[in-house]
């Protein structure tokens, strides 16, 4: 007794495949800009923490060495107050400190906070929500 099987192999039609691909493309178009924005915001937060740490290292140096507030402390003196092997310590390159984006950070007197380099600010202000929001994020009060 032979049975014949009625095997109709069905696959996906080109229309179904195109619909699935278009849904995936739509989801990617929504997700990728959000990932880029989140990455830039985390870079901005990391740079802000780095600059606060630099200011703390300057203050610690000034307290221990009884330095006047208007004195500018050079980077070589501050490096001893930064943890060896930390990201901040490794940003000290050839006598200067560079931020996460590679822009050099200027020496400032003790009574002035370390300022964000203009190139860094220009690169990251677009994700912080405009000039006023960016000023608030960076701690600039007018």
Short mmCIF file of N, CA, C and O in Angstrom, two decimals:
data_model
loop_
_atom_site.label_atom_id
_atom_site.label_comp_id
_atom_site.label_asym_id
_atom_site.label_seq_id
_atom_site.Cartn_x
_atom_site.Cartn_y
_atom_site.Cartn_z
N UNK A 1 0.81 -1.15 0.00
CA UNK A 1 0.00 0.00 0.00
C UNK A 1 0.88 1.25 0.00
O UNK A 1 1.56 1.56 0.95
N UNK A 2 0.84 1.89 -1.06
CA UNK A 2 1.63 3.11 -1.22
C UNK A 2 0.75 4.32 -0.99
O UNK A 2 -0.32 4.43 -1.56
N UNK A 3 1.26 5.15 -0.13
CA UNK A 3 0.54 6.40 0.10
C UNK A 3 1.28 7.50 -0.63
O UNK A 3 2.50 7.58 -0.57
N UNK A 4 0.57 8.27 -1.25
CA UNK A 4 1.19 9.43 -1.88
C UNK A 4 0.95 10.65 -1.00
O UNK A 4 -0.15 10.88 -0.52
N UNK A 5 2.01 11.33 -0.78
CA UNK A 5 1.92 12.54 0.05
C UNK A 5 1.77 13.74 -0.84
O UNK A 5 2.45 13.87 -1.85
N UNK A 6 0.88 14.55 -0.46
CA UNK A 6 0.68 15.80 -1.18
C UNK A 6 1.54 16.87 -0.51
O UNK A 6 1.11 17.57 0.38
N UNK A 7 2.79 16.92 -0.90
CA UNK A 7 3.75 17.85 -0.28
C UNK A 7 3.87 19.10 -1.13
O UNK A 7 4.44 19.05 -2.21
N UNK A 8 3.31 20.12 -0.62
CA UNK A 8 3.52 21.43 -1.25
C UNK A 8 4.43 22.20 -0.32
O UNK A 8 4.06 22.52 0.79
N UNK A 9 5.62 22.44 -0.76
CA UNK A 9 6.55 23.21 0.05
C UNK A 9 6.23 24.69 -0.14
O UNK A 9 6.18 25.16 -1.25
N UNK A 10 6.03 25.31 0.99
CA UNK A 10 5.74 26.73 0.93
C UNK A 10 6.88 27.49 1.57
O UNK A 10 7.39 27.11 2.60
N UNK A 11 7.24 28.58 0.97
CA UNK A 11 8.27 29.45 1.52
C UNK A 11 7.67 30.83 1.72
O UNK A 11 6.46 31.02 1.60
N UNK A 12 8.53 31.77 2.02
CA UNK A 12 8.07 33.14 2.18
C UNK A 12 8.01 33.80 0.81
O UNK A 12 8.88 33.61 -0.02
N UNK A 13 7.01 34.61 0.64
CA UNK A 13 6.92 35.34 -0.61
C UNK A 13 7.83 36.57 -0.51
O UNK A 13 8.25 36.98 0.58
N UNK A 14 8.14 37.14 -1.64
CA UNK A 14 9.01 38.31 -1.68
C UNK A 14 8.38 39.49 -0.93
O UNK A 14 9.08 40.27 -0.30
N UNK A 15 7.08 39.59 -0.95
CA UNK A 15 6.39 40.67 -0.25
C UNK A 15 6.56 40.52 1.26
O UNK A 15 6.83 41.49 1.97
N UNK A 16 6.43 39.31 1.76
CA UNK A 16 6.61 39.08 3.20
C UNK A 16 8.04 39.40 3.63
O UNK A 16 8.25 40.02 4.67
N UNK A 17 9.00 38.99 2.84
CA UNK A 17 10.39 39.28 3.16
C UNK A 17 10.65 40.78 3.14
O UNK A 17 11.33 41.33 4.01
N UNK A 18 10.08 41.49 2.17
CA UNK A 18 10.26 42.93 2.09
C UNK A 18 9.63 43.64 3.29
O UNK A 18 10.18 44.63 3.78
N UNK A 19 8.51 43.15 3.76
CA UNK A 19 7.86 43.75 4.92
C UNK A 19 8.74 43.58 6.16
O UNK A 19 8.94 44.52 6.94
N UNK A 20 9.28 42.38 6.35
CA UNK A 20 10.15 42.13 7.50
C UNK A 20 11.40 43.00 7.43
O UNK A 20 11.81 43.61 8.43
N UNK A 21 12.01 43.10 6.28
CA UNK A 21 13.20 43.92 6.12
C UNK A 21 12.88 45.39 6.37
O UNK A 21 13.66 46.11 7.01
N UNK A 22 11.74 45.86 5.90
CA UNK A 22 11.39 47.26 6.13
C UNK A 22 11.11 47.54 7.60
O UNK A 22 11.46 48.61 8.11
N UNK A 23 10.53 46.59 8.34
CA UNK A 23 10.31 46.76 9.77
C UNK A 23 11.65 46.83 10.51
O UNK A 23 11.85 47.68 11.38
N UNK A 24 12.59 45.97 10.15
CA UNK A 24 13.91 45.99 10.76
C UNK A 24 14.63 47.31 10.46
O UNK A 24 15.26 47.90 11.34
N UNK A 25 14.52 47.79 9.24
CA UNK A 25 15.14 49.06 8.87
C UNK A 25 14.52 50.22 9.65
O UNK A 25 15.24 51.14 10.09
N UNK A 26 13.21 50.20 9.84
CA UNK A 26 12.54 51.25 10.61
C UNK A 26 13.01 51.24 12.06
O UNK A 26 13.31 52.30 12.63
N UNK A 27 13.10 50.08 12.67
CA UNK A 27 13.58 49.98 14.04
C UNK A 27 15.03 50.45 14.17
O UNK A 27 15.40 51.12 15.12
N UNK A 28 15.87 50.11 13.19
CA UNK A 28 17.27 50.55 13.21
C UNK A 28 17.35 52.07 13.06
O UNK A 28 18.18 52.72 13.71
N UNK A 29 16.50 52.64 12.20
CA UNK A 29 16.51 54.09 12.01
C UNK A 29 16.10 54.83 13.27
O UNK A 29 16.54 55.95 13.52
N UNK A 30 15.28 54.21 14.09
CA UNK A 30 14.88 54.83 15.36
C UNK A 30 15.96 54.62 16.43
O UNK A 30 16.28 55.52 17.19
N UNK A 31 16.56 53.44 16.48
CA UNK A 31 17.47 53.09 17.57
C UNK A 31 18.87 53.69 17.43
O UNK A 31 19.45 54.13 18.41
N UNK A 32 19.43 53.72 16.23
CA UNK A 32 20.83 54.13 16.06
C UNK A 32 21.08 55.57 16.51
O UNK A 32 22.05 55.82 17.23
N UNK A 33 20.26 56.55 16.15
CA UNK A 33 20.51 57.91 16.66
C UNK A 33 20.45 58.00 18.18
O UNK A 33 21.21 58.75 18.80
N UNK A 34 19.57 57.21 18.80
CA UNK A 34 19.51 57.21 20.27
C UNK A 34 20.78 56.63 20.89
O UNK A 34 21.23 57.11 21.92
N UNK A 35 21.34 55.61 20.27
CA UNK A 35 22.59 55.04 20.77
C UNK A 35 23.74 56.04 20.64
O UNK A 35 24.56 56.18 21.54
N UNK A 36 23.79 56.75 19.52
CA UNK A 36 24.84 57.75 19.31
C UNK A 36 24.70 58.87 20.33
O UNK A 36 25.69 59.32 20.93
N UNK A 37 23.47 59.33 20.56
CA UNK A 37 23.22 60.40 21.52
C UNK A 37 23.60 59.95 22.94
O UNK A 37 24.23 60.70 23.70
N UNK A 38 23.26 58.73 23.29
CA UNK A 38 23.60 58.21 24.62
C UNK A 38 25.12 58.10 24.79
O UNK A 38 25.66 58.39 25.86
N UNK A 39 25.81 57.72 23.73
CA UNK A 39 27.28 57.63 23.80
C UNK A 39 27.90 59.01 24.02
O UNK A 39 28.80 59.18 24.84
N UNK A 40 27.41 60.01 23.30
CA UNK A 40 27.94 61.36 23.46
C UNK A 40 27.63 61.92 24.84
O UNK A 40 28.46 62.59 25.45
N UNK A 41 26.44 61.63 25.36
CA UNK A 41 26.11 62.11 26.71
C UNK A 41 27.00 61.46 27.76
O UNK A 41 27.42 62.10 28.72
N UNK A 42 27.30 60.19 27.59
CA UNK A 42 28.19 59.53 28.56
C UNK A 42 29.61 60.07 28.44
O UNK A 42 30.31 60.19 29.45
N UNK A 43 30.06 60.42 27.22
CA UNK A 43 31.37 61.05 27.07
C UNK A 43 31.39 62.39 27.78
O UNK A 43 32.37 62.73 28.46
N UNK A 44 30.32 63.17 27.62
CA UNK A 44 30.26 64.49 28.27
C UNK A 44 30.29 64.33 29.78
O UNK A 44 30.99 65.08 30.48
N UNK A 45 29.55 63.36 30.31
CA UNK A 45 29.55 63.14 31.76
C UNK A 45 30.93 62.70 32.24
O UNK A 45 31.40 63.14 33.30
N UNK A 46 31.61 61.87 31.48
CA UNK A 46 32.94 61.41 31.85
C UNK A 46 33.93 62.58 31.86
O UNK A 46 34.78 62.68 32.76
N UNK A 47 33.85 63.45 30.88
CA UNK A 47 34.73 64.63 30.81
C UNK A 47 34.46 65.55 32.00
O UNK A 47 35.39 66.07 32.62
N UNK A 48 33.19 65.72 32.35
CA UNK A 48 32.85 66.58 33.48
C UNK A 48 33.43 66.01 34.79
O UNK A 48 34.01 66.74 35.59
N UNK A 49 33.33 64.71 34.97
CA UNK A 49 33.90 64.07 36.16
C UNK A 49 35.42 64.21 36.16
O UNK A 49 36.03 64.47 37.21
N UNK A 50 36.04 64.07 35.00
CA UNK A 50 37.49 64.22 34.90
C UNK A 50 37.92 65.62 35.32
O UNK A 50 38.89 65.78 36.07
N UNK A 51 37.20 66.64 34.87
CA UNK A 51 37.57 68.01 35.21
C UNK A 51 37.36 68.29 36.70
O UNK A 51 38.13 69.02 37.32
N UNK A 52 36.34 67.71 37.28
CA UNK A 52 36.14 67.86 38.72
C UNK A 52 37.27 67.18 39.49
O UNK A 52 37.72 67.69 40.51
N UNK A 53 37.74 66.05 38.98
CA UNK A 53 38.86 65.36 39.62
C UNK A 53 40.14 66.18 39.51
O UNK A 53 40.94 66.23 40.44
N UNK A 54 40.35 66.82 38.35
CA UNK A 54 41.51 67.70 38.19
C UNK A 54 41.45 68.84 39.22
O UNK A 54 42.46 69.16 39.87
N UNK A 55 40.28 69.44 39.38
CA UNK A 55 40.13 70.52 40.36
C UNK A 55 40.39 70.00 41.78
O UNK A 55 40.99 70.69 42.60
N UNK A 56 39.93 68.79 42.07
CA UNK A 56 40.18 68.21 43.40
C UNK A 56 41.67 67.96 43.61
O UNK A 56 42.19 68.17 44.71
N UNK A 57 42.37 67.49 42.57
CA UNK A 57 43.82 67.26 42.68
C UNK A 57 44.55 68.58 42.91
O UNK A 57 45.49 68.65 43.71
N UNK A 58 44.09 69.65 42.23
CA UNK A 58 44.71 70.97 42.45
C UNK A 58 44.49 71.43 43.89
O UNK A 58 45.41 71.93 44.53
N UNK A 59 43.28 71.24 44.38
CA UNK A 59 42.98 71.67 45.75
C UNK A 59 43.79 70.87 46.77
O UNK A 59 44.30 71.44 47.75
N UNK A 60 43.91 69.59 46.55
CA UNK A 60 44.70 68.75 47.46
C UNK A 60 46.17 69.18 47.46
O UNK A 60 46.79 69.28 48.50
N UNK A 61 46.71 69.43 46.27
CA UNK A 61 48.10 69.91 46.17
C UNK A 61 48.26 71.23 46.92
O UNK A 61 49.23 71.43 47.64
N UNK A 62 47.30 72.14 46.72
CA UNK A 62 47.39 73.45 47.36
C UNK A 62 47.33 73.34 48.88
O UNK A 62 48.06 74.04 49.59
N UNK A 63 46.49 72.47 49.38
CA UNK A 63 46.40 72.30 50.84
C UNK A 63 47.68 71.73 51.42
O UNK A 63 48.16 72.19 52.46
N UNK A 64 48.23 70.73 50.76
CA UNK A 64 49.41 70.08 51.31
C UNK A 64 50.67 70.93 51.17
O UNK A 64 51.61 70.77 51.95
N UNK A 65 50.72 71.80 50.17
CA UNK A 65 51.92 72.59 49.93
C UNK A 65 51.75 74.07 50.28
O UNK A 65 52.62 74.88 49.96
N UNK A 66 50.61 74.41 50.87
CA UNK A 66 50.33 75.79 51.31
C UNK A 66 50.56 76.79 50.18
O UNK A 66 51.33 77.74 50.30
N UNK A 67 49.86 76.55 49.08
CA UNK A 67 50.00 77.39 47.88
C UNK A 67 48.87 78.41 47.86
O UNK A 67 47.73 78.12 48.22
N UNK A 68 49.20 79.63 47.41
CA UNK A 68 48.23 80.71 47.29
C UNK A 68 47.18 80.39 46.23
O UNK A 68 47.45 79.70 45.25
N UNK A 69 45.97 80.92 46.39
CA UNK A 69 44.87 80.65 45.46
C UNK A 69 45.06 81.17 44.05
O UNK A 69 44.48 80.66 43.11
N UNK A 70 45.87 82.20 43.88
CA UNK A 70 46.07 82.75 42.53
C UNK A 70 47.20 82.05 41.78
O UNK A 70 47.49 82.39 40.64
N UNK A 71 47.82 81.07 42.40
CA UNK A 71 48.94 80.35 41.79
C UNK A 71 48.43 79.34 40.78
O UNK A 71 47.45 78.64 41.01
N UNK A 72 49.11 79.26 39.64
CA UNK A 72 48.80 78.23 38.65
C UNK A 72 49.71 77.04 38.90
O UNK A 72 50.93 77.17 38.92
N UNK A 73 49.09 75.89 39.13
CA UNK A 73 49.85 74.68 39.40
C UNK A 73 50.06 73.95 38.07
O UNK A 73 49.11 73.70 37.34
N UNK A 74 51.30 73.64 37.78
CA UNK A 74 51.58 72.95 36.52
C UNK A 74 51.23 71.47 36.65
O UNK A 74 51.17 70.92 37.75
N UNK A 75 51.00 70.84 35.51
CA UNK A 75 50.51 69.46 35.49
C UNK A 75 51.48 68.49 36.16
O UNK A 75 51.04 67.55 36.82
N UNK A 76 52.76 68.70 36.01
CA UNK A 76 53.73 67.78 36.60
C UNK A 76 53.56 67.70 38.12
O UNK A 76 53.80 66.65 38.71
N UNK A 77 53.16 68.80 38.74
CA UNK A 77 52.95 68.80 40.19
C UNK A 77 51.64 68.13 40.57
O UNK A 77 51.53 67.54 41.64
N UNK A 78 50.63 68.20 39.70
CA UNK A 78 49.33 67.62 40.00
C UNK A 78 49.30 66.11 39.80
O UNK A 78 48.50 65.43 40.44
N UNK A 79 50.14 65.60 38.92
CA UNK A 79 50.08 64.18 38.57
C UNK A 79 50.27 63.29 39.79
O UNK A 79 49.68 62.23 39.90
N UNK A 80 51.07 63.75 40.75
CA UNK A 80 51.27 62.96 41.96
C UNK A 80 50.01 62.80 42.79
O UNK A 80 49.94 61.91 43.64
N UNK A 81 49.00 63.59 42.53
CA UNK A 81 47.74 63.53 43.28
C UNK A 81 46.65 62.81 42.49
O UNK A 81 45.49 62.86 42.87
N UNK A 82 47.04 62.15 41.43
CA UNK A 82 46.11 61.36 40.63
C UNK A 82 46.52 59.90 40.71
O UNK A 82 47.70 59.58 40.70
N UNK A 83 45.56 59.04 40.82
CA UNK A 83 45.84 57.61 40.98
C UNK A 83 46.53 57.06 39.75
O UNK A 83 46.06 57.22 38.62
N UNK A 84 47.66 56.38 39.97
CA UNK A 84 48.40 55.79 38.86
C UNK A 84 47.54 54.69 38.21
O UNK A 84 46.92 53.90 38.88
N UNK A 85 47.53 54.69 36.89
CA UNK A 85 46.75 53.69 36.16
C UNK A 85 45.31 54.09 35.92
O UNK A 85 44.59 53.41 35.20
N UNK A 86 44.86 55.19 36.52
CA UNK A 86 43.48 55.64 36.30
C UNK A 86 43.38 56.31 34.93
O UNK A 86 44.38 56.72 34.35
N UNK A 87 42.18 56.43 34.40
CA UNK A 87 42.02 57.11 33.10
C UNK A 87 42.55 58.54 33.12
O UNK A 87 43.14 59.00 32.16
N UNK A 88 42.39 59.23 34.24
CA UNK A 88 42.88 60.60 34.34
C UNK A 88 44.40 60.63 34.31
O UNK A 88 45.00 61.47 33.64
N UNK A 89 45.03 59.71 34.99
CA UNK A 89 46.49 59.65 35.00
C UNK A 89 47.02 59.36 33.60
O UNK A 89 48.03 59.92 33.19
N UNK A 90 46.34 58.51 32.86
CA UNK A 90 46.80 58.18 31.51
C UNK A 90 46.52 59.30 30.52
O UNK A 90 47.04 59.28 29.41
N UNK A 91 45.70 60.29 30.88
CA UNK A 91 45.44 61.42 30.00
C UNK A 91 46.57 62.44 30.06
O UNK A 91 46.61 63.38 29.28
N UNK A 92 47.49 62.27 31.01
CA UNK A 92 48.63 63.15 31.11
C UNK A 92 49.67 62.69 30.09
O UNK A 92 50.26 61.65 30.21
N UNK A 93 49.84 63.48 29.03
CA UNK A 93 50.73 63.09 27.94
C UNK A 93 51.68 64.25 27.65
O UNK A 93 51.24 65.36 27.36
N UNK A 94 52.95 64.00 27.72
CA UNK A 94 53.99 64.96 27.32
C UNK A 94 53.80 66.34 27.95
O UNK A 94 53.83 67.35 27.27
N UNK A 95 53.58 66.37 29.25
CA UNK A 95 53.52 67.64 29.95
C UNK A 95 52.19 68.34 29.93
O UNK A 95 52.06 69.44 30.44
N UNK A 96 51.18 67.76 29.35
CA UNK A 96 49.85 68.37 29.34
C UNK A 96 48.81 67.29 29.57
O UNK A 96 49.08 66.10 29.47
N UNK A 97 47.60 67.71 29.88
CA UNK A 97 46.49 66.78 30.06
C UNK A 97 45.53 66.97 28.91
O UNK A 97 45.20 68.09 28.53
N UNK A 98 45.10 65.86 28.34
CA UNK A 98 44.11 65.90 27.27
C UNK A 98 42.82 65.27 27.79
O UNK A 98 42.86 64.37 28.62
N UNK A 99 41.70 65.75 27.30
CA UNK A 99 40.43 65.17 27.73
C UNK A 99 40.12 63.91 26.92
O UNK A 99 40.95 63.45 26.13
N UNK A 100 38.96 63.37 27.13
CA UNK A 100 38.56 62.12 26.50
C UNK A 100 38.57 62.19 24.97
O UNK A 100 38.84 61.20 24.29
N UNK A 101 38.33 63.37 24.42
CA UNK A 101 38.31 63.54 22.97
C UNK A 101 39.67 63.94 22.41
O UNK A 101 39.81 64.18 21.21
N UNK A 102 40.67 64.07 23.27
CA UNK A 102 42.02 64.39 22.82
C UNK A 102 42.35 65.86 22.76
O UNK A 102 43.40 66.24 22.25
N UNK A 103 41.49 66.71 23.27
CA UNK A 103 41.74 68.15 23.26
C UNK A 103 42.50 68.55 24.52
O UNK A 103 42.18 68.09 25.62
N UNK A 104 43.52 69.41 24.38
CA UNK A 104 44.33 69.78 25.56
C UNK A 104 43.55 70.64 26.54
O UNK A 104 42.75 71.49 26.16
N UNK A 105 43.81 70.41 27.82
CA UNK A 105 43.18 71.16 28.90
C UNK A 105 44.17 72.19 29.41
O UNK A 105 45.33 71.87 29.65
N UNK A 106 43.73 73.43 29.55
CA UNK A 106 44.61 74.52 29.98
C UNK A 106 44.83 74.50 31.49
O UNK A 106 43.94 74.13 32.25
N UNK A 107 46.05 74.92 31.88
CA UNK A 107 46.33 75.14 33.30
C UNK A 107 45.56 76.38 33.74
O UNK A 107 45.52 77.38 33.04
N UNK A 108 44.97 76.32 34.90
CA UNK A 108 44.25 77.47 35.46
C UNK A 108 44.75 77.71 36.87
O UNK A 108 45.17 76.77 37.55
N UNK A 109 44.67 78.95 37.36
CA UNK A 109 45.00 79.19 38.77
C UNK A 109 44.04 78.42 39.68
O UNK A 109 42.95 78.01 39.27
N UNK A 110 44.45 78.25 40.92
CA UNK A 110 43.65 77.49 41.87
C UNK A 110 42.25 78.06 42.08
O UNK A 110 41.30 77.31 42.27
N UNK A 111 42.12 79.37 42.05
CA UNK A 111 40.82 79.97 42.33
C UNK A 111 39.89 79.98 41.11
O UNK A 111 38.79 80.50 41.20
N UNK A 112 40.31 79.40 40.00
CA UNK A 112 39.46 79.28 38.81
C UNK A 112 39.25 77.81 38.49
O UNK A 112 40.21 77.04 38.47
N UNK A 113 38.01 77.42 38.21
CA UNK A 113 37.79 76.01 37.86
C UNK A 113 38.36 75.69 36.48
O UNK A 113 38.50 76.57 35.63
N UNK A 114 38.70 74.44 36.27
CA UNK A 114 39.17 74.00 34.97
C UNK A 114 38.04 74.15 33.97
O UNK A 114 36.91 73.77 34.24
N UNK A 115 38.35 74.72 32.80
CA UNK A 115 37.30 74.97 31.81
C UNK A 115 37.33 73.92 30.71
O UNK A 115 38.38 73.33 30.42
N UNK A 116 36.18 73.71 30.13
CA UNK A 116 36.02 72.76 29.04
C UNK A 116 36.66 73.36 27.79
O UNK A 116 36.36 74.50 27.43
N UNK A 117 37.51 72.61 27.09
CA UNK A 117 38.07 73.14 25.83
C UNK A 117 36.96 73.42 24.82
O UNK A 117 35.95 72.71 24.77
N UNK A 118 37.14 74.46 24.03
CA UNK A 118 36.11 74.86 23.06
C UNK A 118 35.80 73.74 22.06
O UNK A 118 34.64 73.55 21.70
N UNK A 119 36.81 73.00 21.63
CA UNK A 119 36.57 71.92 20.66
C UNK A 119 35.73 70.81 21.28
O UNK A 119 34.86 70.24 20.62
N UNK A 120 35.97 70.51 22.55
CA UNK A 120 35.19 69.48 23.23
C UNK A 120 33.75 69.94 23.40
O UNK A 120 32.82 69.18 23.15
N UNK A 121 33.60 71.18 23.80
CA UNK A 121 32.25 71.71 23.98
C UNK A 121 31.48 71.71 22.66
O UNK A 121 30.31 71.34 22.60
N UNK A 122 32.13 72.11 21.58
CA UNK A 122 31.47 72.13 20.28
C UNK A 122 31.07 70.72 19.84
O UNK A 122 30.02 70.53 19.22
N UNK A 123 31.90 69.74 20.17
CA UNK A 123 31.61 68.37 19.76
C UNK A 123 30.45 67.76 20.54
O UNK A 123 29.76 66.88 20.03
N UNK A 124 30.22 68.23 21.76
CA UNK A 124 29.23 67.57 22.62
C UNK A 124 28.00 68.40 22.94
O UNK A 124 27.02 67.87 23.47
N UNK A 125 28.00 69.70 22.65
CA UNK A 125 26.85 70.54 23.00
C UNK A 125 25.57 70.15 22.27
O UNK A 125 24.49 70.36 22.80
N UNK A 126 25.68 69.58 21.09
CA UNK A 126 24.48 69.26 20.32
C UNK A 126 23.60 68.21 21.00
O UNK A 126 22.39 68.20 20.81
N UNK A 127 24.15 67.37 21.83
CA UNK A 127 23.35 66.34 22.49
C UNK A 127 22.88 66.76 23.87
O UNK A 127 22.15 66.03 24.52
N UNK A 128 23.29 67.95 24.32
CA UNK A 128 22.93 68.38 25.66
C UNK A 128 21.69 69.26 25.69
O UNK A 128 21.29 69.71 26.74
N UNK A 129 21.10 69.53 24.55
CA UNK A 129 19.82 70.23 24.52
C UNK A 129 19.88 71.73 24.39
O UNK A 129 19.11 72.43 25.03
N UNK A 130 20.81 72.26 23.61
CA UNK A 130 20.88 73.70 23.38
C UNK A 130 21.87 74.37 24.31
O UNK A 130 22.40 73.78 25.23
N UNK A 131 22.09 75.65 24.06
CA UNK A 131 23.12 76.39 24.78
C UNK A 131 22.84 76.52 26.27
O UNK A 131 23.72 76.30 27.09
N UNK A 132 21.60 76.86 26.64
CA UNK A 132 21.28 77.05 28.06
C UNK A 132 21.41 75.73 28.83
O UNK A 132 21.99 75.69 29.92
N UNK A 133 20.90 74.66 28.26
CA UNK A 133 21.00 73.36 28.91
C UNK A 133 22.45 72.89 28.98
O UNK A 133 22.87 72.30 29.97
N UNK A 134 23.22 73.17 27.93
CA UNK A 134 24.63 72.79 27.93
C UNK A 134 25.40 73.58 28.97
O UNK A 134 26.25 73.03 29.67
N UNK A 135 25.11 74.88 29.11
CA UNK A 135 25.76 75.69 30.13
C UNK A 135 25.47 75.14 31.52
O UNK A 135 26.35 75.06 32.38
N UNK A 136 24.23 74.74 31.74
CA UNK A 136 23.86 74.18 33.04
C UNK A 136 24.57 72.85 33.27
O UNK A 136 25.06 72.57 34.36
N UNK A 137 24.67 72.02 32.23
CA UNK A 137 25.35 70.74 32.35
C UNK A 137 26.83 70.93 32.70
O UNK A 137 27.37 70.26 33.57
N UNK A 138 27.49 71.84 32.00
CA UNK A 138 28.90 72.07 32.23
C UNK A 138 29.16 72.88 33.49
O UNK A 138 30.30 73.08 33.88
N UNK A 139 28.12 73.38 34.14
CA UNK A 139 28.30 74.14 35.37
C UNK A 139 28.66 75.59 35.15
O UNK A 139 29.26 76.23 36.00
N UNK A 140 28.27 76.13 34.00
CA UNK A 140 28.54 77.53 33.68
C UNK A 140 27.32 78.34 34.08
O UNK A 140 26.23 78.15 33.54
N UNK A 141 27.46 79.22 35.03
CA UNK A 141 26.34 80.03 35.50
C UNK A 141 26.58 81.46 35.09
O UNK A 141 27.62 82.04 35.37
N UNK A 142 25.61 82.03 34.41
CA UNK A 142 25.75 83.40 33.91
C UNK A 142 24.94 84.35 34.72
O UNK A 142 24.01 84.04 35.35
#
